């Protein structure tokens, strides 16, 4: 009986050591937004350990790193972030980590193709994930970065990247067909803030946000009144809340429109700066995008 106990103890010890070794050998990756977390997980699979700083419903424009976040960043082998000042309050933290490999997803793109903005120090709209072709480039960028870091796993990362790009192509075809059912004159998208300009340019929507590109810029009374007048003039049928922004601003806009004699409905909640809850369809980039398009088209038809 004693021999069996000793044998079991040895087996447990060996198993623990094996697991510990596996954890230590994993590439430790920290990501900022949920979109980037999802993308990196798609490419890295079980070969990397991904820790996302931001969860569902979190606004990256206003996000401040906690003490625990700083520890995660300090212990990371690679940090993937959006760039273009989306994570404005995290930039100072990144700058202090000169020995860390920090990778901006936006570096995958030709800056001359981006939408300009006077609201950001970079002069570019940072909401690049709403252009599916840009997200395909971001996919290849992540594949190359991980392949350079773990060259012995290059084939694995490339295979995952190829598979994911195929899924993005399927998504693009699906949402293009759905949007085609909405007449061009009804393609007016009014949301809480200007997160959908790349979507608008990609699918020929006129996009108007109550707040600017950054949620750090609050809408004033005059902004609400001006947009209410626009909605009445253009006979917009529905406006949209965003999951990462309090809905009171859109509710105030709805009331202002009603006071002008036009009724506009709240067409639903869109996922803009963050994905849905983990474990749900909307908790993935693919699911989020399809959900958004279905919500927009059904409300505006």
PDB file of C-alpha atoms in Angstrom:
ATOM      1  CA  UNK A   1       0.000   0.000   0.000  1.00  0.00           C
ATOM      2  CA  UNK A   2       2.886   2.307   0.886  1.00  0.00           C
ATOM      3  CA  UNK A   3       4.628   1.510  -2.440  1.00  0.00           C
ATOM      4  CA  UNK A   4       1.441   2.403  -4.355  1.00  0.00           C
ATOM      5  CA  UNK A   5       1.199   5.737  -2.510  1.00  0.00           C
ATOM      6  CA  UNK A   6       4.821   6.565  -3.329  1.00  0.00           C
ATOM      7  CA  UNK A   7       4.266   5.592  -6.971  1.00  0.00           C
ATOM      8  CA  UNK A   8       1.165   7.815  -7.181  1.00  0.00           C
ATOM      9  CA  UNK A   9       3.092  10.702  -5.668  1.00  0.00           C
ATOM     10  CA  UNK A  10       5.829  10.327  -8.278  1.00  0.00           C
ATOM     11  CA  UNK A  11       3.264  10.228 -11.102  1.00  0.00           C
ATOM     12  CA  UNK A  12       1.554  13.358  -9.800  1.00  0.00           C
ATOM     13  CA  UNK A  13       4.902  15.123  -9.482  1.00  0.00           C
ATOM     14  CA  UNK A  14       5.917  14.192 -13.040  1.00  0.00           C
ATOM     15  CA  UNK A  15       2.547  15.298 -14.389  1.00  0.00           C
ATOM     16  CA  UNK A  16       2.791  18.632 -12.555  1.00  0.00           C
ATOM     17  CA  UNK A  17       6.301  19.220 -13.855  1.00  0.00           C
ATOM     18  CA  UNK A  18       5.182  18.439 -17.377  1.00  0.00           C
ATOM     19  CA  UNK A  19       2.291  20.916 -17.149  1.00  0.00           C
ATOM     20  CA  UNK A  20       4.520  23.546 -15.571  1.00  0.00           C
ATOM     21  CA  UNK A  21       7.080  23.102 -18.316  1.00  0.00           C
ATOM     22  CA  UNK A  22       4.347  23.426 -20.961  1.00  0.00           C
ATOM     23  CA  UNK A  23       3.079  26.645 -19.373  1.00  0.00           C
ATOM     24  CA  UNK A  24       6.581  28.073 -19.155  1.00  0.00           C
ATOM     25  CA  UNK A  25       7.328  27.193 -22.780  1.00  0.00           C
ATOM     26  CA  UNK A  26       4.131  28.857 -24.062  1.00  0.00           C
ATOM     27  CA  UNK A  27       4.533  32.231 -25.709  1.00  0.00           C
ATOM     28  CA  UNK A  28       2.987  34.771 -23.363  1.00  0.00           C
ATOM     29  CA  UNK A  29       0.926  37.230 -25.387  1.00  0.00           C
ATOM     30  CA  UNK A  30      -1.048  40.200 -24.085  1.00  0.00           C
ATOM     31  CA  UNK A  31      -3.664  41.908 -26.242  1.00  0.00           C
ATOM     32  CA  UNK A  32      -5.669  45.078 -25.669  1.00  0.00           C
ATOM     33  CA  UNK A  33      -9.097  45.073 -27.362  1.00  0.00           C
ATOM     34  CA  UNK A  34     -11.406  42.076 -27.694  1.00  0.00           C
ATOM     35  CA  UNK A  35     -11.139  42.141 -31.498  1.00  0.00           C
ATOM     36  CA  UNK A  36      -7.369  41.725 -31.315  1.00  0.00           C
ATOM     37  CA  UNK A  37      -7.653  39.074 -28.598  1.00  0.00           C
ATOM     38  CA  UNK A  38      -9.974  37.047 -30.823  1.00  0.00           C
ATOM     39  CA  UNK A  39      -7.706  37.425 -33.866  1.00  0.00           C
ATOM     40  CA  UNK A  40      -4.525  36.398 -32.035  1.00  0.00           C
ATOM     41  CA  UNK A  41      -6.269  33.363 -30.533  1.00  0.00           C
ATOM     42  CA  UNK A  42      -7.447  32.292 -33.982  1.00  0.00           C
ATOM     43  CA  UNK A  43      -3.853  32.269 -35.242  1.00  0.00           C
ATOM     44  CA  UNK A  44      -1.948  31.142 -32.153  1.00  0.00           C
ATOM     45  CA  UNK A  45      -4.271  28.382 -30.980  1.00  0.00           C
ATOM     46  CA  UNK A  46      -2.957  26.251 -28.116  1.00  0.00           C
ATOM     47  CA  UNK A  47       0.650  27.189 -28.828  1.00  0.00           C
ATOM     48  CA  UNK A  48       0.350  30.572 -27.164  1.00  0.00           C
ATOM     49  CA  UNK A  49      -1.088  31.914 -23.931  1.00  0.00           C
ATOM     50  CA  UNK A  50      -3.252  34.953 -24.696  1.00  0.00           C
ATOM     51  CA  UNK A  51      -4.355  37.397 -22.024  1.00  0.00           C
ATOM     52  CA  UNK A  52      -6.690  40.173 -23.115  1.00  0.00           C
ATOM     53  CA  UNK A  53      -6.777  43.349 -21.051  1.00  0.00           C
ATOM     54  CA  UNK A  54     -10.243  44.501 -22.121  1.00  0.00           C
ATOM     55  CA  UNK A  55     -13.458  42.546 -21.883  1.00  0.00           C
ATOM     56  CA  UNK A  56     -16.895  42.809 -23.445  1.00  0.00           C
ATOM     57  CA  UNK A  57     -18.457  46.262 -23.274  1.00  0.00           C
ATOM     58  CA  UNK A  58     -15.173  47.986 -22.420  1.00  0.00           C
ATOM     59  CA  UNK A  59     -14.433  51.310 -24.106  1.00  0.00           C
ATOM     60  CA  UNK A  60     -10.771  51.335 -25.237  1.00  0.00           C
ATOM     61  CA  UNK A  61     -10.748  55.120 -25.665  1.00  0.00           C
ATOM     62  CA  UNK A  62     -11.155  55.618 -21.913  1.00  0.00           C
ATOM     63  CA  UNK A  63      -9.475  52.463 -20.632  1.00  0.00           C
ATOM     64  CA  UNK A  64      -6.898  52.838 -17.850  1.00  0.00           C
ATOM     65  CA  UNK A  65      -4.468  50.055 -17.023  1.00  0.00           C
ATOM     66  CA  UNK A  66      -4.883  48.506 -13.585  1.00  0.00           C
ATOM     67  CA  UNK A  67      -1.996  47.289 -11.450  1.00  0.00           C
ATOM     68  CA  UNK A  68      -2.796  43.749 -12.604  1.00  0.00           C
ATOM     69  CA  UNK A  69      -2.689  44.869 -16.244  1.00  0.00           C
ATOM     70  CA  UNK A  70       0.769  46.376 -15.788  1.00  0.00           C
ATOM     71  CA  UNK A  71       1.949  43.052 -14.352  1.00  0.00           C
ATOM     72  CA  UNK A  72       0.537  41.188 -17.363  1.00  0.00           C
ATOM     73  CA  UNK A  73       2.217  43.617 -19.751  1.00  0.00           C
ATOM     74  CA  UNK A  74       5.528  43.383 -17.905  1.00  0.00           C
ATOM     75  CA  UNK A  75       5.502  39.564 -18.051  1.00  0.00           C
ATOM     76  CA  UNK A  76       4.449  39.360 -21.709  1.00  0.00           C
ATOM     77  CA  UNK A  77       6.696  38.160 -24.531  1.00  0.00           C
ATOM     78  CA  UNK A  78       4.643  40.085 -27.100  1.00  0.00           C
ATOM     79  CA  UNK A  79       2.010  42.812 -26.761  1.00  0.00           C
ATOM     80  CA  UNK A  80      -0.475  43.295 -29.603  1.00  0.00           C
ATOM     81  CA  UNK A  81      -2.425  46.550 -29.648  1.00  0.00           C
ATOM     82  CA  UNK A  82      -4.448  48.488 -32.220  1.00  0.00           C
ATOM     83  CA  UNK A  83      -2.414  51.667 -32.466  1.00  0.00           C
ATOM     84  CA  UNK A  84      -3.614  54.943 -34.052  1.00  0.00           C
ATOM     85  CA  UNK A  85      -4.219  56.176 -30.488  1.00  0.00           C
ATOM     86  CA  UNK A  86      -7.264  53.951 -29.949  1.00  0.00           C
ATOM     87  CA  UNK A  87      -5.803  52.945 -26.574  1.00  0.00           C
ATOM     88  CA  UNK A  88      -4.740  56.507 -25.798  1.00  0.00           C
ATOM     89  CA  UNK A  89      -4.339  56.062 -22.047  1.00  0.00           C
ATOM     90  CA  UNK A  90      -2.193  52.933 -22.485  1.00  0.00           C
ATOM     91  CA  UNK A  91       0.386  54.576 -24.752  1.00  0.00           C
ATOM     92  CA  UNK A  92       2.429  55.869 -21.804  1.00  0.00           C
ATOM     93  CA  UNK A  93       2.551  52.348 -20.343  1.00  0.00           C
ATOM     94  CA  UNK A  94       3.763  50.925 -23.656  1.00  0.00           C
ATOM     95  CA  UNK A  95       6.461  53.594 -23.935  1.00  0.00           C
ATOM     96  CA  UNK A  96       7.950  52.485 -20.614  1.00  0.00           C
ATOM     97  CA  UNK A  97       8.349  48.936 -21.916  1.00  0.00           C
ATOM     98  CA  UNK A  98      11.191  49.561 -24.314  1.00  0.00           C
ATOM     99  CA  UNK A  99      12.541  46.030 -23.889  1.00  0.00           C
ATOM    100  CA  UNK A 100       9.202  44.454 -24.734  1.00  0.00           C
ATOM    101  CA  UNK A 101       8.024  43.541 -28.200  1.00  0.00           C
ATOM    102  CA  UNK A 102       5.008  45.797 -28.743  1.00  0.00           C
ATOM    103  CA  UNK A 103       3.194  45.309 -32.040  1.00  0.00           C
ATOM    104  CA  UNK A 104       0.579  47.719 -33.424  1.00  0.00           C
ATOM    105  CA  UNK A 105      -1.945  45.963 -35.681  1.00  0.00           C
ATOM    106  CA  UNK A 106      -2.374  49.221 -37.620  1.00  0.00           C
ATOM    107  CA  UNK A 107       1.210  48.856 -38.857  1.00  0.00           C
ATOM    108  CA  UNK A 108      -0.104  46.181 -41.211  1.00  0.00           C
ATOM    109  CA  UNK A 109      -1.844  48.892 -43.240  1.00  0.00           C
ATOM    110  CA  UNK A 110      -0.761  51.547 -45.698  1.00  0.00           C
ATOM    111  CA  UNK A 111      -1.481  54.793 -43.832  1.00  0.00           C
ATOM    112  CA  UNK A 112      -2.363  56.572 -47.082  1.00  0.00           C
ATOM    113  CA  UNK A 113      -5.463  54.347 -47.358  1.00  0.00           C
ATOM    114  CA  UNK A 114      -6.794  55.188 -43.895  1.00  0.00           C
ATOM    115  CA  UNK A 115      -9.581  57.629 -43.110  1.00  0.00           C
ATOM    116  CA  UNK A 116      -8.253  60.897 -41.740  1.00  0.00           C
ATOM    117  CA  UNK A 117      -9.395  62.493 -38.523  1.00  0.00           C
ATOM    118  CA  UNK A 118      -8.627  65.765 -36.804  1.00  0.00           C
ATOM    119  CA  UNK A 119      -9.769  64.233 -33.497  1.00  0.00           C
ATOM    120  CA  UNK A 120      -6.740  61.962 -33.090  1.00  0.00           C
ATOM    121  CA  UNK A 121      -3.079  62.871 -32.764  1.00  0.00           C
ATOM    122  CA  UNK A 122      -2.355  60.269 -35.433  1.00  0.00           C
ATOM    123  CA  UNK A 123      -4.813  61.993 -37.781  1.00  0.00           C
ATOM    124  CA  UNK A 124      -6.371  58.622 -38.617  1.00  0.00           C
ATOM    125  CA  UNK A 125      -9.619  56.925 -37.658  1.00  0.00           C
ATOM    126  CA  UNK A 126      -8.499  53.926 -35.544  1.00  0.00           C
ATOM    127  CA  UNK A 127     -11.605  51.730 -36.065  1.00  0.00           C
ATOM    128  CA  UNK A 128      -9.868  49.717 -38.787  1.00  0.00           C
ATOM    129  CA  UNK A 129     -11.488  46.344 -37.968  1.00  0.00           C
ATOM    130  CA  UNK A 130     -14.703  47.381 -39.733  1.00  0.00           C
ATOM    131  CA  UNK A 131     -12.945  47.032 -43.085  1.00  0.00           C
ATOM    132  CA  UNK A 132     -12.837  43.262 -43.684  1.00  0.00           C
ATOM    133  CA  UNK A 133      -9.954  43.563 -46.158  1.00  0.00           C
ATOM    134  CA  UNK A 134      -7.943  45.437 -43.531  1.00  0.00           C
ATOM    135  CA  UNK A 135      -8.661  42.648 -41.061  1.00  0.00           C
ATOM    136  CA  UNK A 136      -7.324  40.129 -43.572  1.00  0.00           C
ATOM    137  CA  UNK A 137      -4.102  42.139 -43.709  1.00  0.00           C
ATOM    138  CA  UNK A 138      -4.055  42.231 -39.915  1.00  0.00           C
ATOM    139  CA  UNK A 139      -4.396  38.435 -39.953  1.00  0.00           C
ATOM    140  CA  UNK A 140      -1.315  38.032 -42.146  1.00  0.00           C
ATOM    141  CA  UNK A 141       0.517  40.536 -39.955  1.00  0.00           C
ATOM    142  CA  UNK A 142      -0.180  38.485 -36.816  1.00  0.00           C
ATOM    143  CA  UNK A 143       0.813  35.277 -38.649  1.00  0.00           C
ATOM    144  CA  UNK A 144       4.150  36.804 -39.652  1.00  0.00           C
ATOM    145  CA  UNK A 145       4.831  38.220 -36.178  1.00  0.00           C
ATOM    146  CA  UNK A 146       4.150  34.911 -34.425  1.00  0.00           C
ATOM    147  CA  UNK A 147       6.132  33.013 -37.092  1.00  0.00           C
ATOM    148  CA  UNK A 148       9.156  35.253 -36.544  1.00  0.00           C
ATOM    149  CA  UNK A 149       8.910  34.729 -32.805  1.00  0.00           C
ATOM    150  CA  UNK A 150       8.402  30.944 -32.974  1.00  0.00           C
ATOM    151  CA  UNK A 151       9.888  29.995 -36.358  1.00  0.00           C
ATOM    152  CA  UNK A 152       9.604  26.277 -35.593  1.00  0.00           C
ATOM    153  CA  UNK A 153       5.782  26.716 -35.542  1.00  0.00           C
ATOM    154  CA  UNK A 154       5.572  28.776 -38.726  1.00  0.00           C
ATOM    155  CA  UNK A 155       3.578  26.148 -40.653  1.00  0.00           C
ATOM    156  CA  UNK A 156       1.009  25.951 -37.856  1.00  0.00           C
ATOM    157  CA  UNK A 157       0.477  29.717 -37.753  1.00  0.00           C
ATOM    158  CA  UNK A 158       0.312  30.001 -41.530  1.00  0.00           C
ATOM    159  CA  UNK A 159      -2.248  27.208 -41.795  1.00  0.00           C
ATOM    160  CA  UNK A 160      -4.427  28.900 -39.177  1.00  0.00           C
ATOM    161  CA  UNK A 161      -4.067  32.224 -40.973  1.00  0.00           C
ATOM    162  CA  UNK A 162      -5.063  30.734 -44.323  1.00  0.00           C
ATOM    163  CA  UNK A 163      -8.111  29.097 -42.763  1.00  0.00           C
ATOM    164  CA  UNK A 164      -9.160  32.289 -40.998  1.00  0.00           C
ATOM    165  CA  UNK A 165      -8.847  34.399 -44.149  1.00  0.00           C
ATOM    166  CA  UNK A 166     -11.185  31.938 -45.882  1.00  0.00           C
ATOM    167  CA  UNK A 167     -13.672  32.517 -43.065  1.00  0.00           C
ATOM    168  CA  UNK A 168     -13.314  36.284 -43.512  1.00  0.00           C
ATOM    169  CA  UNK A 169     -14.049  35.867 -47.234  1.00  0.00           C
ATOM    170  CA  UNK A 170     -17.212  33.924 -46.399  1.00  0.00           C
ATOM    171  CA  UNK A 171     -18.211  36.661 -43.939  1.00  0.00           C
ATOM    172  CA  UNK A 172     -17.643  39.350 -46.547  1.00  0.00           C
ATOM    173  CA  UNK A 173     -19.843  37.557 -49.096  1.00  0.00           C
ATOM    174  CA  UNK A 174     -22.593  37.003 -46.505  1.00  0.00           C
ATOM    175  CA  UNK A 175     -22.817  40.576 -45.259  1.00  0.00           C
ATOM    176  CA  UNK A 176     -22.531  41.980 -48.798  1.00  0.00           C
ATOM    177  CA  UNK A 177     -25.590  39.946 -49.795  1.00  0.00           C
ATOM    178  CA  UNK A 178     -27.495  41.084 -46.706  1.00  0.00           C
ATOM    179  CA  UNK A 179     -26.688  44.759 -47.287  1.00  0.00           C
ATOM    180  CA  UNK A 180     -27.740  44.441 -50.930  1.00  0.00           C
ATOM    181  CA  UNK A 181     -31.332  43.974 -49.688  1.00  0.00           C
ATOM    182  CA  UNK A 182     -31.300  47.514 -48.228  1.00  0.00           C
ATOM    183  CA  UNK A 183     -31.972  50.286 -50.783  1.00  0.00           C
ATOM    184  CA  UNK A 184     -29.104  52.815 -51.090  1.00  0.00           C
ATOM    185  CA  UNK A 185     -31.304  55.732 -49.968  1.00  0.00           C
ATOM    186  CA  UNK A 186     -31.927  53.965 -46.642  1.00  0.00           C
ATOM    187  CA  UNK A 187     -28.248  53.434 -45.887  1.00  0.00           C
ATOM    188  CA  UNK A 188     -27.928  56.107 -43.205  1.00  0.00           C
ATOM    189  CA  UNK A 189     -26.331  54.831 -40.012  1.00  0.00           C
ATOM    190  CA  UNK A 190     -26.700  57.005 -36.889  1.00  0.00           C
ATOM    191  CA  UNK A 191     -24.832  55.723 -33.825  1.00  0.00           C
ATOM    192  CA  UNK A 192     -23.509  56.900 -30.463  1.00  0.00           C
ATOM    193  CA  UNK A 193     -20.042  57.754 -31.813  1.00  0.00           C
ATOM    194  CA  UNK A 194     -18.120  57.694 -35.086  1.00  0.00           C
ATOM    195  CA  UNK A 195     -16.902  54.094 -34.978  1.00  0.00           C
ATOM    196  CA  UNK A 196     -18.366  52.961 -38.297  1.00  0.00           C
ATOM    197  CA  UNK A 197     -16.675  55.144 -40.914  1.00  0.00           C
ATOM    198  CA  UNK A 198     -14.703  52.233 -42.392  1.00  0.00           C
ATOM    199  CA  UNK A 199     -17.907  50.195 -42.517  1.00  0.00           C
ATOM    200  CA  UNK A 200     -19.663  53.109 -44.227  1.00  0.00           C
ATOM    201  CA  UNK A 201     -16.947  53.578 -46.821  1.00  0.00           C
ATOM    202  CA  UNK A 202     -16.803  49.834 -47.461  1.00  0.00           C
ATOM    203  CA  UNK A 203     -20.561  49.356 -47.936  1.00  0.00           C
ATOM    204  CA  UNK A 204     -21.662  52.806 -49.107  1.00  0.00           C
ATOM    205  CA  UNK A 205     -23.427  53.951 -45.924  1.00  0.00           C
ATOM    206  CA  UNK A 206     -23.688  57.540 -44.777  1.00  0.00           C
ATOM    207  CA  UNK A 207     -22.444  57.330 -41.202  1.00  0.00           C
ATOM    208  CA  UNK A 208     -23.153  59.925 -38.517  1.00  0.00           C
ATOM    209  CA  UNK A 209     -22.026  59.620 -34.905  1.00  0.00           C
ATOM    210  CA  UNK A 210     -23.437  61.706 -32.065  1.00  0.00           C
ATOM    211  CA  UNK A 211     -19.987  61.840 -30.467  1.00  0.00           C
ATOM    212  CA  UNK A 212     -16.721  62.108 -32.363  1.00  0.00           C
ATOM    213  CA  UNK A 213     -14.298  59.290 -33.144  1.00  0.00           C
ATOM    214  CA  UNK A 214     -13.244  59.171 -29.513  1.00  0.00           C
ATOM    215  CA  UNK A 215     -15.786  58.722 -26.735  1.00  0.00           C
ATOM    216  CA  UNK A 216     -13.627  61.076 -24.680  1.00  0.00           C
ATOM    217  CA  UNK A 217     -15.378  63.860 -26.633  1.00  0.00           C
ATOM    218  CA  UNK A 218     -18.874  64.282 -25.221  1.00  0.00           C
ATOM    219  CA  UNK A 219     -21.807  65.459 -27.299  1.00  0.00           C
ATOM    220  CA  UNK A 220     -23.297  68.819 -26.335  1.00  0.00           C
ATOM    221  CA  UNK A 221     -26.914  70.023 -26.496  1.00  0.00           C
ATOM    222  CA  UNK A 222     -26.308  71.670 -29.866  1.00  0.00           C
ATOM    223  CA  UNK A 223     -24.849  68.430 -31.247  1.00  0.00           C
ATOM    224  CA  UNK A 224     -28.006  66.592 -30.237  1.00  0.00           C
ATOM    225  CA  UNK A 225     -30.274  69.233 -31.766  1.00  0.00           C
ATOM    226  CA  UNK A 226     -28.326  69.357 -35.035  1.00  0.00           C
ATOM    227  CA  UNK A 227     -28.383  65.593 -35.423  1.00  0.00           C
ATOM    228  CA  UNK A 228     -32.095  65.478 -34.524  1.00  0.00           C
ATOM    229  CA  UNK A 229     -32.791  67.966 -37.323  1.00  0.00           C
ATOM    230  CA  UNK A 230     -30.755  65.834 -39.738  1.00  0.00           C
ATOM    231  CA  UNK A 231     -32.709  62.694 -38.773  1.00  0.00           C
ATOM    232  CA  UNK A 232     -36.036  64.450 -39.336  1.00  0.00           C
ATOM    233  CA  UNK A 233     -34.928  65.958 -42.647  1.00  0.00           C
ATOM    234  CA  UNK A 234     -33.667  62.624 -43.977  1.00  0.00           C
ATOM    235  CA  UNK A 235     -36.570  60.671 -42.446  1.00  0.00           C
ATOM    236  CA  UNK A 236     -34.204  58.212 -40.774  1.00  0.00           C
ATOM    237  CA  UNK A 237     -36.179  55.261 -39.415  1.00  0.00           C
ATOM    238  CA  UNK A 238     -33.829  53.971 -36.706  1.00  0.00           C
ATOM    239  CA  UNK A 239     -30.772  54.954 -34.659  1.00  0.00           C
ATOM    240  CA  UNK A 240     -28.437  52.668 -32.736  1.00  0.00           C
ATOM    241  CA  UNK A 241     -26.958  52.244 -29.275  1.00  0.00           C
ATOM    242  CA  UNK A 242     -23.408  50.892 -28.880  1.00  0.00           C
ATOM    243  CA  UNK A 243     -22.504  48.203 -26.356  1.00  0.00           C
ATOM    244  CA  UNK A 244     -19.483  50.065 -24.993  1.00  0.00           C
ATOM    245  CA  UNK A 245     -21.218  53.438 -24.545  1.00  0.00           C
ATOM    246  CA  UNK A 246     -24.056  54.373 -22.138  1.00  0.00           C
ATOM    247  CA  UNK A 247     -27.347  54.483 -24.065  1.00  0.00           C
ATOM    248  CA  UNK A 248     -28.527  57.726 -22.452  1.00  0.00           C
ATOM    249  CA  UNK A 249     -27.012  59.825 -25.273  1.00  0.00           C
ATOM    250  CA  UNK A 250     -28.989  57.981 -27.939  1.00  0.00           C
ATOM    251  CA  UNK A 251     -32.125  58.132 -25.795  1.00  0.00           C
ATOM    252  CA  UNK A 252     -31.661  61.911 -25.509  1.00  0.00           C
ATOM    253  CA  UNK A 253     -31.307  62.075 -29.286  1.00  0.00           C
ATOM    254  CA  UNK A 254     -34.488  60.045 -29.743  1.00  0.00           C
ATOM    255  CA  UNK A 255     -36.371  62.446 -27.472  1.00  0.00           C
ATOM    256  CA  UNK A 256     -35.004  65.455 -29.379  1.00  0.00           C
ATOM    257  CA  UNK A 257     -36.165  63.963 -32.674  1.00  0.00           C
ATOM    258  CA  UNK A 258     -39.641  63.348 -31.227  1.00  0.00           C
ATOM    259  CA  UNK A 259     -39.820  66.967 -30.056  1.00  0.00           C
ATOM    260  CA  UNK A 260     -39.334  67.996 -33.697  1.00  0.00           C
ATOM    261  CA  UNK A 261     -42.332  65.938 -34.788  1.00  0.00           C
ATOM    262  CA  UNK A 262     -40.551  62.872 -36.150  1.00  0.00           C
ATOM    263  CA  UNK A 263     -40.532  59.433 -34.578  1.00  0.00           C
ATOM    264  CA  UNK A 264     -37.329  57.398 -34.719  1.00  0.00           C
ATOM    265  CA  UNK A 265     -36.858  53.997 -33.108  1.00  0.00           C
ATOM    266  CA  UNK A 266     -33.778  52.604 -31.397  1.00  0.00           C
ATOM    267  CA  UNK A 267     -32.934  49.839 -33.831  1.00  0.00           C
ATOM    268  CA  UNK A 268     -30.812  47.816 -31.435  1.00  0.00           C
ATOM    269  CA  UNK A 269     -27.379  47.666 -29.855  1.00  0.00           C
ATOM    270  CA  UNK A 270     -24.316  47.453 -32.090  1.00  0.00           C
ATOM    271  CA  UNK A 271     -20.883  46.164 -31.117  1.00  0.00           C
ATOM    272  CA  UNK A 272     -18.384  48.866 -32.023  1.00  0.00           C
ATOM    273  CA  UNK A 273     -15.260  49.112 -29.846  1.00  0.00           C
ATOM    274  CA  UNK A 274     -15.716  45.730 -28.162  1.00  0.00           C
ATOM    275  CA  UNK A 275     -17.076  42.297 -29.013  1.00  0.00           C
ATOM    276  CA  UNK A 276     -19.936  40.601 -27.191  1.00  0.00           C
ATOM    277  CA  UNK A 277     -19.614  38.333 -24.174  1.00  0.00           C
ATOM    278  CA  UNK A 278     -17.049  35.542 -24.362  1.00  0.00           C
ATOM    279  CA  UNK A 279     -18.635  32.254 -25.357  1.00  0.00           C
ATOM    280  CA  UNK A 280     -21.371  33.881 -27.456  1.00  0.00           C
ATOM    281  CA  UNK A 281     -21.513  34.204 -31.239  1.00  0.00           C
ATOM    282  CA  UNK A 282     -21.101  37.978 -30.889  1.00  0.00           C
ATOM    283  CA  UNK A 283     -18.008  37.311 -28.792  1.00  0.00           C
ATOM    284  CA  UNK A 284     -16.068  36.622 -32.004  1.00  0.00           C
ATOM    285  CA  UNK A 285     -15.179  39.057 -34.772  1.00  0.00           C
ATOM    286  CA  UNK A 286     -17.048  36.995 -37.364  1.00  0.00           C
ATOM    287  CA  UNK A 287     -20.177  36.719 -35.249  1.00  0.00           C
ATOM    288  CA  UNK A 288     -20.071  40.359 -34.173  1.00  0.00           C
ATOM    289  CA  UNK A 289     -19.875  41.649 -37.728  1.00  0.00           C
ATOM    290  CA  UNK A 290     -22.708  39.484 -39.022  1.00  0.00           C
ATOM    291  CA  UNK A 291     -24.874  40.388 -36.014  1.00  0.00           C
ATOM    292  CA  UNK A 292     -24.239  44.107 -36.567  1.00  0.00           C
ATOM    293  CA  UNK A 293     -25.148  43.952 -40.243  1.00  0.00           C
ATOM    294  CA  UNK A 294     -28.329  41.959 -39.595  1.00  0.00           C
ATOM    295  CA  UNK A 295     -29.359  44.423 -36.855  1.00  0.00           C
ATOM    296  CA  UNK A 296     -28.704  47.473 -39.058  1.00  0.00           C
ATOM    297  CA  UNK A 297     -30.455  46.137 -42.151  1.00  0.00           C
ATOM    298  CA  UNK A 298     -33.504  44.798 -40.295  1.00  0.00           C
ATOM    299  CA  UNK A 299     -33.997  48.110 -38.469  1.00  0.00           C
ATOM    300  CA  UNK A 300     -33.569  50.374 -41.501  1.00  0.00           C
ATOM    301  CA  UNK A 301     -35.635  48.378 -44.003  1.00  0.00           C
TER     302      UNK A 301
END
